[in-house]
mmCIF file with all atom_site columns, C-alpha atoms and ligand atoms in Angstrom:
data_model
loop_
_atom_site.group_PDB
_atom_site.id
_atom_site.type_symbol
_atom_site.label_atom_id
_atom_site.label_alt_id
_atom_site.label_comp_id
_atom_site.label_asym_id
_atom_site.label_entity_id
_atom_site.label_seq_id
_atom_site.pdbx_PDB_ins_code
_atom_site.Cartn_x
_atom_site.Cartn_y
_atom_site.Cartn_z
_atom_site.occupancy
_atom_site.B_iso_or_equiv
_atom_site.pdbx_formal_charge
_atom_site.auth_seq_id
_atom_site.auth_comp_id
_atom_site.auth_asym_id
_atom_site.auth_atom_id
_atom_site.pdbx_PDB_model_num
ATOM   1   C  CA  . MET A 1 1   ? 1.693   5.679   -10.343 1.00 0.00 ? 1   MET A CA  1
ATOM   2   C  CA  . LEU A 1 2   ? -1.785  6.238   -10.117 1.00 0.00 ? 2   LEU A CA  1
ATOM   3   C  CA  . SER A 1 3   ? -1.654  7.942   -13.123 1.00 0.00 ? 3   SER A CA  1
ATOM   4   C  CA  . GLN A 1 4   ? -0.233  5.051   -14.917 1.00 0.00 ? 4   GLN A CA  1
ATOM   5   C  CA  . LYS A 1 5   ? -2.226  3.561   -17.942 1.00 0.00 ? 5   LYS A CA  1
ATOM   6   C  CA  . TYR A 1 6   ? -2.228  0.285   -19.727 1.00 0.00 ? 6   TYR A CA  1
ATOM   7   C  CA  . PRO A 1 7   ? 0.345   -1.275  -20.288 1.00 0.00 ? 7   PRO A CA  1
ATOM   8   C  CA  . PHE A 1 8   ? 1.344   -0.906  -16.520 1.00 0.00 ? 8   PHE A CA  1
ATOM   9   C  CA  . VAL A 1 9   ? 4.889   -0.970  -15.883 1.00 0.00 ? 9   VAL A CA  1
ATOM   10  C  CA  . LEU A 1 10  ? 6.668   -2.319  -12.609 1.00 0.00 ? 10  LEU A CA  1
ATOM   11  C  CA  . PRO A 1 11  ? 8.372   0.663   -11.009 1.00 0.00 ? 11  PRO A CA  1
ATOM   12  C  CA  . PRO A 1 12  ? 11.717  -0.062  -9.966  1.00 0.00 ? 12  PRO A CA  1
ATOM   13  C  CA  . LEU A 1 13  ? 12.373  -0.323  -5.868  1.00 0.00 ? 13  LEU A CA  1
ATOM   14  C  CA  . GLY A 1 14  ? 13.978  3.114   -5.847  1.00 0.00 ? 14  GLY A CA  1
ATOM   15  C  CA  . TYR A 1 15  ? 17.105  1.450   -3.437  1.00 0.00 ? 15  TYR A CA  1
ATOM   16  C  CA  . ALA A 1 16  ? 18.885  -1.628  -3.078  1.00 0.00 ? 16  ALA A CA  1
ATOM   17  C  CA  . ASN A 1 17  ? 17.183  -4.831  -1.600  1.00 0.00 ? 17  ASN A CA  1
ATOM   18  C  CA  . ASN A 1 18  ? 19.517  -4.114  1.462   1.00 0.00 ? 18  ASN A CA  1
ATOM   19  C  CA  . ALA A 1 19  ? 18.742  -0.576  2.007   1.00 0.00 ? 19  ALA A CA  1
ATOM   20  C  CA  . VAL A 1 20  ? 15.673  -0.767  4.768   1.00 0.00 ? 20  VAL A CA  1
ATOM   21  C  CA  . GLU A 1 21  ? 17.863  -3.325  6.496   1.00 0.00 ? 21  GLU A CA  1
ATOM   22  C  CA  . PRO A 1 22  ? 17.158  -4.446  9.398   1.00 0.00 ? 22  PRO A CA  1
ATOM   23  C  CA  . ALA A 1 23  ? 13.473  -3.701  9.244   1.00 0.00 ? 23  ALA A CA  1
ATOM   24  C  CA  . VAL A 1 24  ? 13.191  -5.634  5.879   1.00 0.00 ? 24  VAL A CA  1
ATOM   25  C  CA  . ASP A 1 25  ? 15.872  -8.355  4.958   1.00 0.00 ? 25  ASP A CA  1
ATOM   26  C  CA  . ALA A 1 26  ? 17.313  -8.081  1.554   1.00 0.00 ? 26  ALA A CA  1
ATOM   27  C  CA  . GLN A 1 27  ? 15.757  -11.356 0.374   1.00 0.00 ? 27  GLN A CA  1
ATOM   28  C  CA  . THR A 1 28  ? 12.285  -10.486 1.520   1.00 0.00 ? 28  THR A CA  1
ATOM   29  C  CA  . MET A 1 29  ? 12.614  -7.349  -0.111  1.00 0.00 ? 29  MET A CA  1
ATOM   30  C  CA  . GLY A 1 30  ? 13.814  -8.815  -3.402  1.00 0.00 ? 30  GLY A CA  1
ATOM   31  C  CA  . ILE A 1 31  ? 11.195  -11.673 -3.660  1.00 0.00 ? 31  ILE A CA  1
ATOM   32  C  CA  . HIS A 1 32  ? 8.248   -9.065  -2.438  1.00 0.00 ? 32  HIS A CA  1
ATOM   33  C  CA  . HIS A 1 33  ? 9.017   -6.391  -5.374  1.00 0.00 ? 33  HIS A CA  1
ATOM   34  C  CA  . ASP A 1 34  ? 10.582  -8.324  -8.287  1.00 0.00 ? 34  ASP A CA  1
ATOM   35  C  CA  . ARG A 1 35  ? 8.369   -11.288 -8.087  1.00 0.00 ? 35  ARG A CA  1
ATOM   36  C  CA  . HIS A 1 36  ? 5.106   -10.739 -5.971  1.00 0.00 ? 36  HIS A CA  1
ATOM   37  C  CA  . HIS A 1 37  ? 4.761   -6.931  -7.097  1.00 0.00 ? 37  HIS A CA  1
ATOM   38  C  CA  . ALA A 1 38  ? 5.611   -8.153  -10.625 1.00 0.00 ? 38  ALA A CA  1
ATOM   39  C  CA  . ALA A 1 39  ? 2.947   -10.501 -10.762 1.00 0.00 ? 39  ALA A CA  1
ATOM   40  C  CA  . TYR A 1 40  ? 0.442   -8.008  -10.013 1.00 0.00 ? 40  TYR A CA  1
ATOM   41  C  CA  . VAL A 1 41  ? 1.627   -5.591  -13.035 1.00 0.00 ? 41  VAL A CA  1
ATOM   42  C  CA  . THR A 1 42  ? 1.802   -8.818  -15.410 1.00 0.00 ? 42  THR A CA  1
ATOM   43  C  CA  . ASN A 1 43  ? -1.513  -10.048 -13.958 1.00 0.00 ? 43  ASN A CA  1
ATOM   44  C  CA  . LEU A 1 44  ? -3.219  -6.767  -14.240 1.00 0.00 ? 44  LEU A CA  1
ATOM   45  C  CA  . ASN A 1 45  ? -1.790  -6.214  -17.746 1.00 0.00 ? 45  ASN A CA  1
ATOM   46  C  CA  . ALA A 1 46  ? -3.170  -9.542  -19.340 1.00 0.00 ? 46  ALA A CA  1
ATOM   47  C  CA  . ALA A 1 47  ? -6.654  -9.173  -17.745 1.00 0.00 ? 47  ALA A CA  1
ATOM   48  C  CA  . VAL A 1 48  ? -7.014  -5.263  -19.026 1.00 0.00 ? 48  VAL A CA  1
ATOM   49  C  CA  . GLN A 1 49  ? -5.317  -6.008  -22.451 1.00 0.00 ? 49  GLN A CA  1
ATOM   50  C  CA  . PRO A 1 50  ? -8.765  -7.344  -24.007 1.00 0.00 ? 50  PRO A CA  1
ATOM   51  C  CA  . GLN A 1 51  ? -10.841 -4.824  -22.384 1.00 0.00 ? 51  GLN A CA  1
ATOM   52  C  CA  . THR A 1 52  ? -9.946  -2.303  -25.052 1.00 0.00 ? 52  THR A CA  1
ATOM   53  C  CA  . ALA A 1 53  ? -12.509 0.295   -23.489 1.00 0.00 ? 53  ALA A CA  1
ATOM   54  C  CA  . LEU A 1 54  ? -10.286 0.758   -20.434 1.00 0.00 ? 54  LEU A CA  1
ATOM   55  C  CA  . HIS A 1 55  ? -6.898  1.463   -22.175 1.00 0.00 ? 55  HIS A CA  1
ATOM   56  C  CA  . GLY A 1 56  ? -7.440  5.245   -21.446 1.00 0.00 ? 56  GLY A CA  1
ATOM   57  C  CA  . LEU A 1 57  ? -8.157  5.039   -17.955 1.00 0.00 ? 57  LEU A CA  1
ATOM   58  C  CA  . THR A 1 58  ? -5.414  5.375   -15.268 1.00 0.00 ? 58  THR A CA  1
ATOM   59  C  CA  . LEU A 1 59  ? -4.810  2.738   -12.569 1.00 0.00 ? 59  LEU A CA  1
ATOM   60  C  CA  . GLY A 1 60  ? -6.903  5.316   -9.982  1.00 0.00 ? 60  GLY A CA  1
ATOM   61  C  CA  . GLU A 1 61  ? -9.736  5.564   -12.044 1.00 0.00 ? 61  GLU A CA  1
ATOM   62  C  CA  . LEU A 1 62  ? -9.650  1.966   -12.587 1.00 0.00 ? 62  LEU A CA  1
ATOM   63  C  CA  . LEU A 1 63  ? -9.800  1.370   -8.871  1.00 0.00 ? 63  LEU A CA  1
ATOM   64  C  CA  . MET A 1 64  ? -12.323 4.400   -7.893  1.00 0.00 ? 64  MET A CA  1
ATOM   65  C  CA  . GLY A 1 65  ? -14.612 3.024   -10.925 1.00 0.00 ? 65  GLY A CA  1
ATOM   66  C  CA  . LEU A 1 66  ? -14.478 -0.685  -10.384 1.00 0.00 ? 66  LEU A CA  1
ATOM   67  C  CA  . ARG A 1 67  ? -17.811 -1.464  -10.014 1.00 0.00 ? 67  ARG A CA  1
ATOM   68  C  CA  . ARG A 1 68  ? -18.417 0.100   -13.688 1.00 0.00 ? 68  ARG A CA  1
ATOM   69  C  CA  . TRP A 1 69  ? -16.300 -2.215  -15.326 1.00 0.00 ? 69  TRP A CA  1
ATOM   70  C  CA  . PRO A 1 70  ? -17.477 -5.270  -16.958 1.00 0.00 ? 70  PRO A CA  1
ATOM   71  C  CA  . PRO A 1 71  ? -18.016 -8.060  -14.559 1.00 0.00 ? 71  PRO A CA  1
ATOM   72  C  CA  . ALA A 1 72  ? -15.336 -10.139 -16.025 1.00 0.00 ? 72  ALA A CA  1
ATOM   73  C  CA  . VAL A 1 73  ? -12.425 -8.062  -15.186 1.00 0.00 ? 73  VAL A CA  1
ATOM   74  C  CA  . GLN A 1 74  ? -13.671 -6.476  -11.817 1.00 0.00 ? 74  GLN A CA  1
ATOM   75  C  CA  . THR A 1 75  ? -11.886 -8.956  -9.904  1.00 0.00 ? 75  THR A CA  1
ATOM   76  C  CA  . ALA A 1 76  ? -8.559  -8.667  -11.738 1.00 0.00 ? 76  ALA A CA  1
ATOM   77  C  CA  . ILE A 1 77  ? -8.466  -5.159  -11.429 1.00 0.00 ? 77  ILE A CA  1
ATOM   78  C  CA  . ARG A 1 78  ? -9.402  -5.180  -7.311  1.00 0.00 ? 78  ARG A CA  1
ATOM   79  C  CA  . ASN A 1 79  ? -6.632  -7.662  -6.781  1.00 0.00 ? 79  ASN A CA  1
ATOM   80  C  CA  . ASN A 1 80  ? -3.979  -7.026  -9.258  1.00 0.00 ? 80  ASN A CA  1
ATOM   81  C  CA  . GLY A 1 81  ? -4.811  -3.209  -9.697  1.00 0.00 ? 81  GLY A CA  1
ATOM   82  C  CA  . GLY A 1 82  ? -5.071  -2.731  -6.147  1.00 0.00 ? 82  GLY A CA  1
ATOM   83  C  CA  . GLY A 1 83  ? -1.786  -4.589  -5.829  1.00 0.00 ? 83  GLY A CA  1
ATOM   84  C  CA  . HIS A 1 84  ? 0.067   -2.546  -8.360  1.00 0.00 ? 84  HIS A CA  1
ATOM   85  C  CA  . ALA A 1 85  ? -1.294  0.451   -6.563  1.00 0.00 ? 85  ALA A CA  1
ATOM   86  C  CA  . ASN A 1 86  ? -0.758  -0.566  -3.035  1.00 0.00 ? 86  ASN A CA  1
ATOM   87  C  CA  . HIS A 1 87  ? 2.799   -1.892  -3.419  1.00 0.00 ? 87  HIS A CA  1
ATOM   88  C  CA  . ALA A 1 88  ? 4.106   1.313   -5.625  1.00 0.00 ? 88  ALA A CA  1
ATOM   89  C  CA  . LEU A 1 89  ? 2.990   3.420   -2.578  1.00 0.00 ? 89  LEU A CA  1
ATOM   90  C  CA  . PHE A 1 90  ? 4.742   1.091   0.191   1.00 0.00 ? 90  PHE A CA  1
ATOM   91  C  CA  . TRP A 1 91  ? 8.043   1.427   -1.707  1.00 0.00 ? 91  TRP A CA  1
ATOM   92  C  CA  . LYS A 1 92  ? 8.229   4.881   -1.710  1.00 0.00 ? 92  LYS A CA  1
ATOM   93  C  CA  . LEU A 1 93  ? 6.877   4.936   2.309   1.00 0.00 ? 93  LEU A CA  1
ATOM   94  C  CA  . LEU A 1 94  ? 9.797   3.198   3.135   1.00 0.00 ? 94  LEU A CA  1
ATOM   95  C  CA  . SER A 1 95  ? 12.979  5.235   3.988   1.00 0.00 ? 95  SER A CA  1
ATOM   96  C  CA  . PRO A 1 96  ? 16.040  3.502   2.557   1.00 0.00 ? 96  PRO A CA  1
ATOM   97  C  CA  . GLY A 1 97  ? 18.480  4.174   5.893   1.00 0.00 ? 97  GLY A CA  1
ATOM   98  C  CA  . GLY A 1 98  ? 19.661  7.078   7.623   1.00 0.00 ? 98  GLY A CA  1
ATOM   99  C  CA  . ALA A 1 99  ? 17.512  9.805   9.159   1.00 0.00 ? 99  ALA A CA  1
ATOM   100 C  CA  . VAL A 1 100 ? 13.783  9.497   8.258   1.00 0.00 ? 100 VAL A CA  1
ATOM   101 C  CA  . ALA A 1 101 ? 10.892  11.937  8.946   1.00 0.00 ? 101 ALA A CA  1
ATOM   102 C  CA  . GLN A 1 102 ? 9.411   10.433  12.014  1.00 0.00 ? 102 GLN A CA  1
ATOM   103 C  CA  . VAL A 1 103 ? 6.429   12.715  12.184  1.00 0.00 ? 103 VAL A CA  1
ATOM   104 C  CA  . PRO A 1 104 ? 4.177   14.486  9.619   1.00 0.00 ? 104 PRO A CA  1
ATOM   105 C  CA  . SER A 1 105 ? 4.518   18.056  8.701   1.00 0.00 ? 105 SER A CA  1
ATOM   106 C  CA  . GLY A 1 106 ? 2.139   20.576  7.254   1.00 0.00 ? 106 GLY A CA  1
ATOM   107 C  CA  . ARG A 1 107 ? -1.484  19.712  6.260   1.00 0.00 ? 107 ARG A CA  1
ATOM   108 C  CA  . LEU A 1 108 ? -0.887  16.139  7.428   1.00 0.00 ? 108 LEU A CA  1
ATOM   109 C  CA  . ALA A 1 109 ? 0.175   17.240  10.689  1.00 0.00 ? 109 ALA A CA  1
ATOM   110 C  CA  . GLU A 1 110 ? -2.739  19.468  11.198  1.00 0.00 ? 110 GLU A CA  1
ATOM   111 C  CA  . MET A 1 111 ? -4.988  16.566  10.115  1.00 0.00 ? 111 MET A CA  1
ATOM   112 C  CA  . VAL A 1 112 ? -3.334  14.104  12.534  1.00 0.00 ? 112 VAL A CA  1
ATOM   113 C  CA  . ALA A 1 113 ? -3.677  16.563  15.463  1.00 0.00 ? 113 ALA A CA  1
ATOM   114 C  CA  . ARG A 1 114 ? -7.245  17.006  14.418  1.00 0.00 ? 114 ARG A CA  1
ATOM   115 C  CA  . ASP A 1 115 ? -8.404  13.127  13.910  1.00 0.00 ? 115 ASP A CA  1
ATOM   116 C  CA  . PHE A 1 116 ? -6.067  11.649  16.599  1.00 0.00 ? 116 PHE A CA  1
ATOM   117 C  CA  . GLU A 1 117 ? -4.566  14.110  18.948  1.00 0.00 ? 117 GLU A CA  1
ATOM   118 C  CA  . THR A 1 118 ? -1.028  12.923  18.427  1.00 0.00 ? 118 THR A CA  1
ATOM   119 C  CA  . VAL A 1 119 ? 0.947   11.092  16.292  1.00 0.00 ? 119 VAL A CA  1
ATOM   120 C  CA  . ASP A 1 120 ? 1.389   8.232   18.626  1.00 0.00 ? 120 ASP A CA  1
ATOM   121 C  CA  . ALA A 1 121 ? -1.691  7.672   18.976  1.00 0.00 ? 121 ALA A CA  1
ATOM   122 C  CA  . CYS A 1 122 ? -2.328  7.537   14.756  1.00 0.00 ? 122 CYS A CA  1
ATOM   123 C  CA  . LYS A 1 123 ? 0.844   5.415   14.752  1.00 0.00 ? 123 LYS A CA  1
ATOM   124 C  CA  . ALA A 1 124 ? -0.889  3.184   17.766  1.00 0.00 ? 124 ALA A CA  1
ATOM   125 C  CA  . ALA A 1 125 ? -4.197  2.752   15.804  1.00 0.00 ? 125 ALA A CA  1
ATOM   126 C  CA  . LEU A 1 126 ? -2.195  1.853   12.351  1.00 0.00 ? 126 LEU A CA  1
ATOM   127 C  CA  . LYS A 1 127 ? -0.605  -1.068  14.498  1.00 0.00 ? 127 LYS A CA  1
ATOM   128 C  CA  . ALA A 1 128 ? -3.536  -2.296  16.116  1.00 0.00 ? 128 ALA A CA  1
ATOM   129 C  CA  . ALA A 1 129 ? -4.986  -2.364  12.552  1.00 0.00 ? 129 ALA A CA  1
ATOM   130 C  CA  . ALA A 1 130 ? -2.236  -4.188  11.057  1.00 0.00 ? 130 ALA A CA  1
ATOM   131 C  CA  . VAL A 1 131 ? -1.512  -6.641  13.836  1.00 0.00 ? 131 VAL A CA  1
ATOM   132 C  CA  . SER A 1 132 ? -5.692  -7.566  13.914  1.00 0.00 ? 132 SER A CA  1
ATOM   133 C  CA  . GLN A 1 133 ? -6.034  -8.013  10.318  1.00 0.00 ? 133 GLN A CA  1
ATOM   134 C  CA  . PHE A 1 134 ? -7.212  -11.614 10.152  1.00 0.00 ? 134 PHE A CA  1
ATOM   135 C  CA  . GLY A 1 135 ? -5.030  -13.389 7.277   1.00 0.00 ? 135 GLY A CA  1
ATOM   136 C  CA  . SER A 1 136 ? -3.531  -11.340 4.314   1.00 0.00 ? 136 SER A CA  1
ATOM   137 C  CA  . GLY A 1 137 ? -4.118  -7.518  3.737   1.00 0.00 ? 137 GLY A CA  1
ATOM   138 C  CA  . TRP A 1 138 ? -3.075  -4.149  4.745   1.00 0.00 ? 138 TRP A CA  1
ATOM   139 C  CA  . ALA A 1 139 ? -3.473  -1.497  7.345   1.00 0.00 ? 139 ALA A CA  1
ATOM   140 C  CA  . TRP A 1 140 ? -4.307  1.792   5.907   1.00 0.00 ? 140 TRP A CA  1
ATOM   141 C  CA  . LEU A 1 141 ? -4.265  5.306   7.124   1.00 0.00 ? 141 LEU A CA  1
ATOM   142 C  CA  . VAL A 1 142 ? -6.644  6.967   4.803   1.00 0.00 ? 142 VAL A CA  1
ATOM   143 C  CA  . LYS A 1 143 ? -8.473  10.362  3.930   1.00 0.00 ? 143 LYS A CA  1
ATOM   144 C  CA  . THR A 1 144 ? -11.972 9.779   3.694   1.00 0.00 ? 144 THR A CA  1
ATOM   145 C  CA  . ALA A 1 145 ? -14.264 11.102  1.439   1.00 0.00 ? 145 ALA A CA  1
ATOM   146 C  CA  . THR A 1 146 ? -15.213 13.863  3.965   1.00 0.00 ? 146 THR A CA  1
ATOM   147 C  CA  . SER A 1 147 ? -11.484 14.920  4.075   1.00 0.00 ? 147 SER A CA  1
ATOM   148 C  CA  . ARG A 1 148 ? -10.709 13.323  7.627   1.00 0.00 ? 148 ARG A CA  1
ATOM   149 C  CA  . LEU A 1 149 ? -8.242  10.795  8.516   1.00 0.00 ? 149 LEU A CA  1
ATOM   150 C  CA  . ALA A 1 150 ? -9.131  7.279   9.599   1.00 0.00 ? 150 ALA A CA  1
ATOM   151 C  CA  . VAL A 1 151 ? -7.467  3.931   9.861   1.00 0.00 ? 151 VAL A CA  1
ATOM   152 C  CA  . ARG A 1 152 ? -8.375  1.087   8.105   1.00 0.00 ? 152 ARG A CA  1
ATOM   153 C  CA  . ALA A 1 153 ? -7.624  -2.566  7.662   1.00 0.00 ? 153 ALA A CA  1
ATOM   154 C  CA  . LEU A 1 154 ? -8.759  -3.989  4.399   1.00 0.00 ? 154 LEU A CA  1
ATOM   155 C  CA  . PRO A 1 155 ? -8.184  -7.538  3.372   1.00 0.00 ? 155 PRO A CA  1
ATOM   156 C  CA  . ASN A 1 156 ? -6.251  -9.001  0.322   1.00 0.00 ? 156 ASN A CA  1
ATOM   157 C  CA  . GLN A 1 157 ? -5.090  -6.177  -2.057  1.00 0.00 ? 157 GLN A CA  1
ATOM   158 C  CA  . ASP A 1 158 ? -8.305  -4.206  -1.740  1.00 0.00 ? 158 ASP A CA  1
ATOM   159 C  CA  . SER A 1 159 ? -7.320  -0.424  -2.428  1.00 0.00 ? 159 SER A CA  1
ATOM   160 C  CA  . PRO A 1 160 ? -8.823  2.052   -0.162  1.00 0.00 ? 160 PRO A CA  1
ATOM   161 C  CA  . LEU A 1 161 ? -9.666  3.921   -3.437  1.00 0.00 ? 161 LEU A CA  1
ATOM   162 C  CA  . LEU A 1 162 ? -12.528 1.321   -4.247  1.00 0.00 ? 162 LEU A CA  1
ATOM   163 C  CA  . GLU A 1 163 ? -14.475 3.064   -1.355  1.00 0.00 ? 163 GLU A CA  1
ATOM   164 C  CA  . GLY A 1 164 ? -13.360 6.407   -3.015  1.00 0.00 ? 164 GLY A CA  1
ATOM   165 C  CA  . GLU A 1 165 ? -10.857 6.813   0.266   1.00 0.00 ? 165 GLU A CA  1
ATOM   166 C  CA  . LEU A 1 166 ? -7.447  7.892   -0.733  1.00 0.00 ? 166 LEU A CA  1
ATOM   167 C  CA  . PRO A 1 167 ? -4.278  5.847   0.491   1.00 0.00 ? 167 PRO A CA  1
ATOM   168 C  CA  . ILE A 1 168 ? -1.683  7.849   2.642   1.00 0.00 ? 168 ILE A CA  1
ATOM   169 C  CA  . VAL A 1 169 ? 0.147   5.027   4.343   1.00 0.00 ? 169 VAL A CA  1
ATOM   170 C  CA  . GLY A 1 170 ? -0.190  1.541   3.951   1.00 0.00 ? 170 GLY A CA  1
ATOM   171 C  CA  . ILE A 1 171 ? 1.558   -1.640  5.805   1.00 0.00 ? 171 ILE A CA  1
ATOM   172 C  CA  . ASP A 1 172 ? 1.582   -4.861  4.080   1.00 0.00 ? 172 ASP A CA  1
ATOM   173 C  CA  . VAL A 1 173 ? 0.914   -7.537  6.511   1.00 0.00 ? 173 VAL A CA  1
ATOM   174 C  CA  . TRP A 1 174 ? 0.575   -10.368 3.746   1.00 0.00 ? 174 TRP A CA  1
ATOM   175 C  CA  . GLU A 1 175 ? 2.880   -13.203 5.130   1.00 0.00 ? 175 GLU A CA  1
ATOM   176 C  CA  . HIS A 1 176 ? 5.178   -12.571 1.875   1.00 0.00 ? 176 HIS A CA  1
ATOM   177 C  CA  . ALA A 1 177 ? 6.105   -9.120  3.557   1.00 0.00 ? 177 ALA A CA  1
ATOM   178 C  CA  . TYR A 1 178 ? 7.781   -10.524 6.702   1.00 0.00 ? 178 TYR A CA  1
ATOM   179 C  CA  . TYR A 1 179 ? 7.579   -14.291 7.161   1.00 0.00 ? 179 TYR A CA  1
ATOM   180 C  CA  . LEU A 1 180 ? 11.115  -15.084 6.379   1.00 0.00 ? 180 LEU A CA  1
ATOM   181 C  CA  . LYS A 1 181 ? 12.767  -13.062 8.606   1.00 0.00 ? 181 LYS A CA  1
ATOM   182 C  CA  . TYR A 1 182 ? 9.968   -12.381 11.576  1.00 0.00 ? 182 TYR A CA  1
ATOM   183 C  CA  . GLN A 1 183 ? 7.903   -15.729 11.273  1.00 0.00 ? 183 GLN A CA  1
ATOM   184 C  CA  . ASN A 1 184 ? 4.603   -15.187 13.418  1.00 0.00 ? 184 ASN A CA  1
ATOM   185 C  CA  . ARG A 1 185 ? 6.016   -11.882 14.666  1.00 0.00 ? 185 ARG A CA  1
ATOM   186 C  CA  . ARG A 1 186 ? 3.737   -9.586  13.073  1.00 0.00 ? 186 ARG A CA  1
ATOM   187 C  CA  . ALA A 1 187 ? 3.603   -7.275  15.417  1.00 0.00 ? 187 ALA A CA  1
ATOM   188 C  CA  . ASP A 1 188 ? 7.325   -6.815  15.793  1.00 0.00 ? 188 ASP A CA  1
ATOM   189 C  CA  . TYR A 1 189 ? 7.620   -6.427  11.651  1.00 0.00 ? 189 TYR A CA  1
ATOM   190 C  CA  . VAL A 1 190 ? 4.767   -3.453  11.951  1.00 0.00 ? 190 VAL A CA  1
ATOM   191 C  CA  . ASP A 1 191 ? 6.928   -1.756  14.644  1.00 0.00 ? 191 ASP A CA  1
ATOM   192 C  CA  . ALA A 1 192 ? 10.006  -2.077  12.386  1.00 0.00 ? 192 ALA A CA  1
ATOM   193 C  CA  . ILE A 1 193 ? 8.080   -0.814  9.420   1.00 0.00 ? 193 ILE A CA  1
ATOM   194 C  CA  . LEU A 1 194 ? 6.410   2.088   11.362  1.00 0.00 ? 194 LEU A CA  1
ATOM   195 C  CA  . ALA A 1 195 ? 10.016  3.450   12.321  1.00 0.00 ? 195 ALA A CA  1
ATOM   196 C  CA  . ARG A 1 196 ? 10.917  3.193   8.627   1.00 0.00 ? 196 ARG A CA  1
ATOM   197 C  CA  . ILE A 1 197 ? 7.912   5.274   7.422   1.00 0.00 ? 197 ILE A CA  1
ATOM   198 C  CA  . ASN A 1 198 ? 8.766   8.553   5.713   1.00 0.00 ? 198 ASN A CA  1
ATOM   199 C  CA  . TRP A 1 199 ? 5.847   10.743  6.851   1.00 0.00 ? 199 TRP A CA  1
ATOM   200 C  CA  . ASP A 1 200 ? 7.249   13.371  4.480   1.00 0.00 ? 200 ASP A CA  1
ATOM   201 C  CA  . VAL A 1 201 ? 6.490   10.822  1.585   1.00 0.00 ? 201 VAL A CA  1
ATOM   202 C  CA  . ALA A 1 202 ? 2.786   10.227  3.498   1.00 0.00 ? 202 ALA A CA  1
ATOM   203 C  CA  . GLY A 1 203 ? 2.549   13.807  3.497   1.00 0.00 ? 203 GLY A CA  1
ATOM   204 C  CA  . ASP A 1 204 ? 2.724   14.220  -0.217  1.00 0.00 ? 204 ASP A CA  1
ATOM   205 C  CA  . GLN A 1 205 ? -0.648  11.729  -0.834  1.00 0.00 ? 205 GLN A CA  1
ATOM   206 C  CA  . VAL A 1 206 ? -2.597  14.624  0.861   1.00 0.00 ? 206 VAL A CA  1
ATOM   207 C  CA  . VAL A 1 207 ? -4.212  16.150  -1.874  1.00 0.00 ? 207 VAL A CA  1
HETATM 208 FE FE1 . FE2 B 2 .   ? 3.163   -7.704  -0.408  1.00 0.00 ? 1   FE2 B FE1 1
#
């Protein structure tokens, strides 16, 4: 997804709207993908369309190089480019039913052991970041510029790529992600999401 260039395209969800129930109800999933994510893509295209010098750049390059682009387009790329990249990863991370890889393997497992000691400690740090993020934002497991794992709580649609960090796992804590089913019970939503994260997909993000 980070290799997409203008014009950007909404990726399919990859599963039915009800495939991640009961963690995510079908109505929320449909609105979240078909309206919220779609709007980020539409608004990103509208912002980048007049900036022909940026048309050859990938989504990842646009986010990592944000401060180098014309000031008029920086906020739109930050918000809508971030929204596009963040959600595209989120849909892939969610496991649509059945067995799910509950723990990382391979290189990611080694990094978790080195930087958190245990998988449970890593998940607990992610949950703490997700629950404590004030207002809209995301909790992230990232690979830092020095190839360590770290947890970040970032506001709005800020991508870890803005600071040169690679997103490995993201948990959307905007109210649009959970309010219909969970109302103010964000911690319950985060627990349900963490139980549906496919850690094999997370491992694929480590490069
Ligand atoms: Fe979202």
